[in-house]
Amino acid sequence: MPGDDIENRGGGGGGIAEAKSRANNRANNSIYSASSTSYMIDDSETQWTSWLIPMFVVANVAMFLAVMWVNNCPKHNLGIQGRCVARFLGRFSFEPIKENPLFGPSAATLEKLGALEWTKVVQNHQGWRLVTCVWLHAGVIHLVANMLSLVFIGIRLEQQFGFVRIGIIFLLSGFGGSVLSSLFIRNSISVGASGALFGLLGAMLSELFTNWTIYTNKAAALITLLVIIVINLGIGILPHVDNYAHIGGFLTGFLLGFVLLPRPQFGWLEQQNLPAGVPVKSKYKAYQYALWLICLILLIVGFTVALVMLFQGENGNDHCHWCTYLSCVPTSRWQCHEN
């Protein structure tokens, strides 16, 4: 069964369930506070109505129900009485706890409906899985953790920057997480939106940097965000948690934040109130333009190189032997077998 955290990497058994439960609880709790600490500027500026993030939540819930309908646990567990969990739900009942401790469908169903799997993406040319896996969830626990995080982070961002920019960051970050995950992990499937969620966290951090001069409490905002990010990325060193998806999504969102989330200078916003003859300031500061250009180039080059490597069948571990420790650090209590 695919693993969890906010993103899943496959595996089965009680040890995995324990790691996934710890990861979900800690990541979910720590992410919530990000939306209220990063933004400390005047709330009198224009606010958009958030509708895209709620639509994403509805779409993910609907997709999970569709997956459970297709899974139909009682049908493929005929003759084994009581094996499905919550059998009173009929075809929406969950797989046995030993197979899926997150109360959800089987790994076979997830793979059938679009989970990320290296062989199918590269050898079977099913690149669409890099996108579809973001909209699948391994179970009720996984779904609730992701959607609560998305609401607490995404709604505030959408209110401040609008649905277009936040939608682009969410989708491209999820894609970036899938690409990096596929480059390094080949032996299991993956589902979940953690790449997209970490992308929103990365965008919050770069937005703080690129709009540094307009924040009233810079140190508090920066320290809070860094602590949240370090904690959530640190969770990824647990076994059976796909930290490559976290890192790929975070880096994508971080670069996109410099491209999509710079705020205009105050002088430019107030130019209509200036007397005639007063020179008008540039919309953005010079460093914002510089960061915009550099990050746009890095995004284009990064995606191009990563996709070429992926579809040529390159294994990221062959080019970065120490990168395996970014996703799992072996200890006396667990071993890392994935890579």
XYZ file of C-alpha atoms in Angstrom:
339
model
C 0.000 0.000 0.000
C 1.408 3.485 -0.766
C 2.906 5.281 2.203
C 1.782 8.593 3.602
C 2.992 11.771 5.293
C 1.180 14.220 3.100
C 2.671 12.399 0.125
C 2.702 8.609 -0.100
C 5.408 6.174 -1.042
C 4.393 2.544 -1.182
C 4.872 -0.138 1.416
C 2.867 -2.098 3.920
C 2.741 -3.169 7.534
C 2.498 -1.690 10.994
C 5.880 0.083 10.949
C 4.869 2.041 7.902
C 1.531 2.938 9.425
C 3.263 4.274 12.522
C 5.646 6.410 10.482
C 2.838 7.676 8.297
C 0.659 8.566 11.262
C 3.462 10.500 12.958
C 4.266 12.305 9.731
C 0.650 13.265 9.056
C -0.024 14.596 12.531
C 3.175 16.627 12.808
C 3.071 18.003 9.268
C -0.587 18.887 9.492
C -0.269 20.705 12.819
C 2.857 22.634 11.892
C 1.651 23.748 8.486
C -1.483 25.374 9.851
C 0.286 28.247 11.560
C 2.109 29.337 8.398
C -0.851 31.190 6.940
C -1.106 33.598 9.843
C 2.573 34.311 10.471
C 3.991 35.156 7.079
C 1.588 37.920 6.196
C 2.019 40.929 8.435
C 1.290 43.771 6.052
C -1.681 46.091 5.863
C -4.905 44.146 5.372
C -6.554 47.142 3.680
C -5.193 46.089 0.281
C -7.450 44.456 -2.290
C -8.610 40.973 -1.289
C -9.773 38.366 -3.766
C -12.575 35.957 -2.995
C -11.173 32.457 -2.595
C -13.013 29.952 -4.757
C -10.287 27.931 -6.484
C -8.895 26.337 -3.311
C -12.382 25.260 -2.146
C -12.929 23.823 -5.628
C -9.665 21.878 -5.323
C -10.907 20.482 -2.018
C -14.241 19.441 -3.532
C -12.466 17.877 -6.520
C -10.157 15.855 -4.279
C -13.029 14.595 -2.137
C -15.030 13.670 -5.236
C -12.011 11.870 -6.692
C -11.531 9.885 -3.486
C -15.174 8.797 -3.547
C -14.790 7.766 -7.184
C -11.674 5.744 -6.329
C -13.488 3.983 -3.498
C -16.403 3.203 -5.830
C -14.015 1.613 -8.312
C -12.092 -0.187 -5.560
C -15.204 -2.010 -4.267
C -13.477 -3.915 -1.450
C -16.280 -6.483 -0.838
C -16.134 -7.622 -4.458
C -12.463 -8.589 -4.521
C -12.555 -9.921 -0.958
C -15.383 -12.406 -1.502
C -15.237 -15.395 0.790
C -13.238 -13.602 3.469
C -15.894 -12.460 5.913
C -15.234 -9.291 7.799
C -11.963 -8.561 6.048
C -12.992 -5.150 4.668
C -13.169 -2.322 7.177
C -16.588 -0.682 7.696
C -18.393 -3.231 5.535
C -21.691 -1.410 6.169
C -20.458 1.176 3.622
C -20.824 -1.418 0.886
C -18.527 -0.853 -2.058
C -17.152 2.242 -0.272
C -15.750 0.107 2.562
C -12.001 0.234 3.170
C -9.254 -2.269 2.534
C -8.051 -4.385 5.490
C -5.932 -2.438 7.986
C -2.861 -4.598 7.293
C -3.053 -3.658 3.622
C -3.976 -0.001 4.034
C -3.820 1.504 7.551
C -5.046 4.867 6.215
C -8.606 3.597 5.565
C -8.660 3.697 1.797
C -8.422 1.674 -1.433
C -5.905 -0.931 -2.504
C -2.580 -0.108 -4.120
C -3.760 -1.888 -7.260
C -6.746 0.446 -7.573
C -4.570 3.536 -7.098
C -2.125 2.292 -9.708
C -4.961 1.573 -12.112
C -6.395 5.086 -11.724
C -3.198 7.090 -12.150
C -0.735 6.698 -9.270
C 2.867 7.654 -9.985
C 4.968 4.628 -10.935
C 8.318 4.881 -12.736
C 7.882 1.918 -15.071
C 4.536 3.127 -16.370
C 5.698 6.740 -16.724
C 8.963 6.009 -18.551
C 8.710 2.597 -20.167
C 4.967 2.674 -20.916
C 5.025 6.389 -21.845
C 2.261 7.326 -19.405
C 3.554 10.770 -18.541
C 0.076 11.882 -17.513
C 0.657 10.074 -14.228
C 2.945 12.938 -13.182
C -0.238 15.014 -12.903
C -2.962 12.527 -11.953
C -1.098 11.216 -8.894
C -1.498 14.630 -7.227
C -5.289 14.182 -7.168
C -5.327 10.700 -5.642
C -5.227 9.896 -1.932
C -4.344 6.704 -0.134
C -7.052 6.942 2.486
C -9.363 9.063 4.613
C -6.533 10.049 6.974
C -4.374 11.080 4.043
C -7.205 13.049 2.423
C -8.203 14.936 5.584
C -4.592 15.886 6.386
C -4.013 17.203 2.873
C -7.258 19.119 2.575
C -6.978 20.809 5.963
C -3.443 21.896 5.101
C -4.598 23.138 1.705
C -7.416 25.191 3.256
C -5.231 26.811 5.904
C -2.418 27.677 3.497
C -4.150 28.109 0.160
C -7.170 30.236 1.015
C -5.086 33.015 2.557
C -2.692 33.010 -0.404
C -5.546 33.072 -2.913
C -7.191 35.981 -1.092
C -3.995 37.992 -1.373
C -2.756 37.041 -4.846
C -5.764 35.732 -6.753
C -6.703 32.347 -8.151
C -4.558 32.462 -11.304
C -1.187 32.793 -9.600
C -1.947 30.445 -6.714
C -3.470 27.893 -9.087
C -0.323 27.942 -11.237
C 1.920 27.512 -8.187
C -0.175 24.617 -6.858
C -0.292 22.727 -10.152
C 3.321 23.274 -11.210
C 4.634 22.473 -7.730
C 2.722 19.203 -7.700
C 4.171 18.397 -11.114
C 7.684 19.342 -9.978
C 7.389 17.077 -6.951
C 6.280 14.174 -9.143
C 9.202 14.664 -11.545
C 11.859 14.698 -8.810
C 10.236 11.735 -7.075
C 10.282 9.711 -10.301
C 13.957 10.495 -10.853
C 14.966 8.948 -7.540
C 12.384 6.290 -6.628
C 11.492 3.421 -8.944
C 10.195 0.548 -6.859
C 6.871 1.815 -5.487
C 3.878 3.934 -6.350
C 3.083 7.419 -5.101
C -0.056 9.472 -4.641
C -0.818 12.713 -2.847
C -0.627 16.484 -3.028
C 2.340 17.113 -0.761
C 4.472 18.410 -3.624
C 1.814 21.049 -4.318
C 1.415 21.879 -0.618
C 5.150 22.245 -0.113
C 5.158 24.423 -3.217
C 2.767 26.815 -1.492
C 5.088 26.888 1.529
C 8.040 27.603 -0.764
C 6.113 30.400 -2.449
C 5.333 31.935 0.946
C 9.046 32.033 1.717
C 10.103 33.576 -1.593
C 7.213 36.057 -1.368
C 8.633 37.208 1.950
C 12.062 37.713 0.389
C 10.933 39.480 -2.770
C 8.589 41.809 -0.825
C 10.971 42.212 2.113
C 10.740 45.993 2.397
C 6.970 46.123 2.988
C 6.861 43.722 5.938
C 6.467 45.180 9.408
C 7.906 42.238 11.361
C 10.460 40.676 9.061
C 12.425 38.607 11.580
C 9.351 36.980 13.155
C 7.858 36.121 9.760
C 11.124 34.650 8.454
C 11.930 32.615 11.564
C 8.399 31.226 11.784
C 8.359 30.141 8.157
C 11.829 28.604 8.314
C 10.946 26.592 11.417
C 7.766 25.289 9.784
C 9.605 24.365 6.582
C 12.490 22.645 8.379
C 10.109 20.610 10.549
C 8.045 19.448 7.590
C 11.044 18.615 5.419
C 12.624 16.879 8.404
C 9.622 14.570 8.601
C 10.646 13.307 5.183
C 13.675 11.438 6.540
C 11.317 8.895 8.097
C 11.156 5.611 6.175
C 8.421 5.225 3.545
C 7.879 8.982 3.294
C 8.644 10.479 -0.115
C 10.746 13.526 0.696
C 11.784 13.889 -2.949
C 8.240 14.985 -3.757
C 8.382 17.434 -0.850
C 11.702 18.894 -1.999
C 10.731 19.038 -5.672
C 7.468 20.800 -4.882
C 9.129 23.172 -2.441
C 11.864 24.211 -4.891
C 9.331 24.720 -7.679
C 7.076 26.847 -5.482
C 10.044 28.792 -4.102
C 11.164 29.815 -7.597
C 7.604 30.501 -8.749
C 7.084 32.820 -5.777
C 9.781 35.168 -7.107
C 8.178 35.065 -10.559
C 4.489 35.380 -9.647
C 4.214 37.019 -6.220
C 6.192 40.299 -6.210
C 4.190 43.267 -4.902
C 4.404 46.738 -6.557
C 6.178 49.579 -4.786
C 4.009 51.824 -2.642
C 5.027 54.850 -4.729
C 3.781 53.186 -7.893
C 0.432 52.350 -6.286
C -0.019 55.958 -5.143
C 1.048 57.601 -8.409
C -2.490 58.745 -9.234
C -2.408 60.951 -6.125
C 0.908 62.604 -6.972
C 0.992 66.182 -8.335
C 1.864 66.757 -11.962
C 5.543 66.739 -12.763
C 6.566 64.364 -9.973
C 8.520 61.426 -11.424
C 6.703 58.103 -11.184
C 8.544 55.195 -9.623
C 9.016 51.905 -11.385
C 6.333 49.332 -10.556
C 8.907 46.970 -9.021
C 12.317 47.413 -7.469
C 15.452 46.485 -9.398
C 16.144 43.432 -7.230
C 12.611 42.153 -7.876
C 13.184 42.291 -11.627
C 16.542 40.542 -11.206
C 15.052 37.754 -9.066
C 12.167 37.391 -11.520
C 14.537 36.812 -14.450
C 16.943 34.502 -12.613
C 14.191 32.307 -11.185
C 12.323 32.094 -14.487
C 15.495 30.859 -16.180
C 16.139 28.357 -13.384
C 12.588 27.025 -13.677
C 12.818 26.522 -17.441
C 16.257 24.934 -17.302
C 15.402 22.803 -14.269
C 12.210 21.352 -15.730
C 13.853 20.764 -19.111
C 16.852 18.917 -17.672
C 14.760 16.885 -15.214
C 12.229 15.783 -17.842
C 14.933 14.848 -20.346
C 16.710 12.776 -17.689
C 13.461 11.127 -16.610
C 12.277 10.052 -20.052
C 15.759 8.871 -20.991
C 15.537 6.482 -18.063
C 18.228 8.156 -15.953
C 18.378 7.229 -12.273
C 18.963 10.261 -10.106
C 20.788 8.152 -7.528
C 23.535 7.432 -10.069
C 24.303 11.153 -10.267
C 23.855 11.944 -6.568
C 24.725 9.038 -4.274
C 24.196 11.011 -1.068
C 20.739 12.219 -2.143
C 19.227 9.026 -0.761
C 19.644 10.546 2.715
C 17.303 13.373 1.731
C 14.406 10.931 1.793
C 15.407 8.428 4.469
C 18.174 8.340 7.078
C 18.808 4.800 8.411
C 18.956 4.432 12.180
C 19.033 1.612 14.708
C 15.231 1.692 14.709
C 14.622 1.449 10.959
C 16.326 0.683 7.677
C 15.940 2.357 4.310
C 15.290 -0.244 1.646
C 13.645 1.854 -1.072
C 16.722 3.077 -2.919
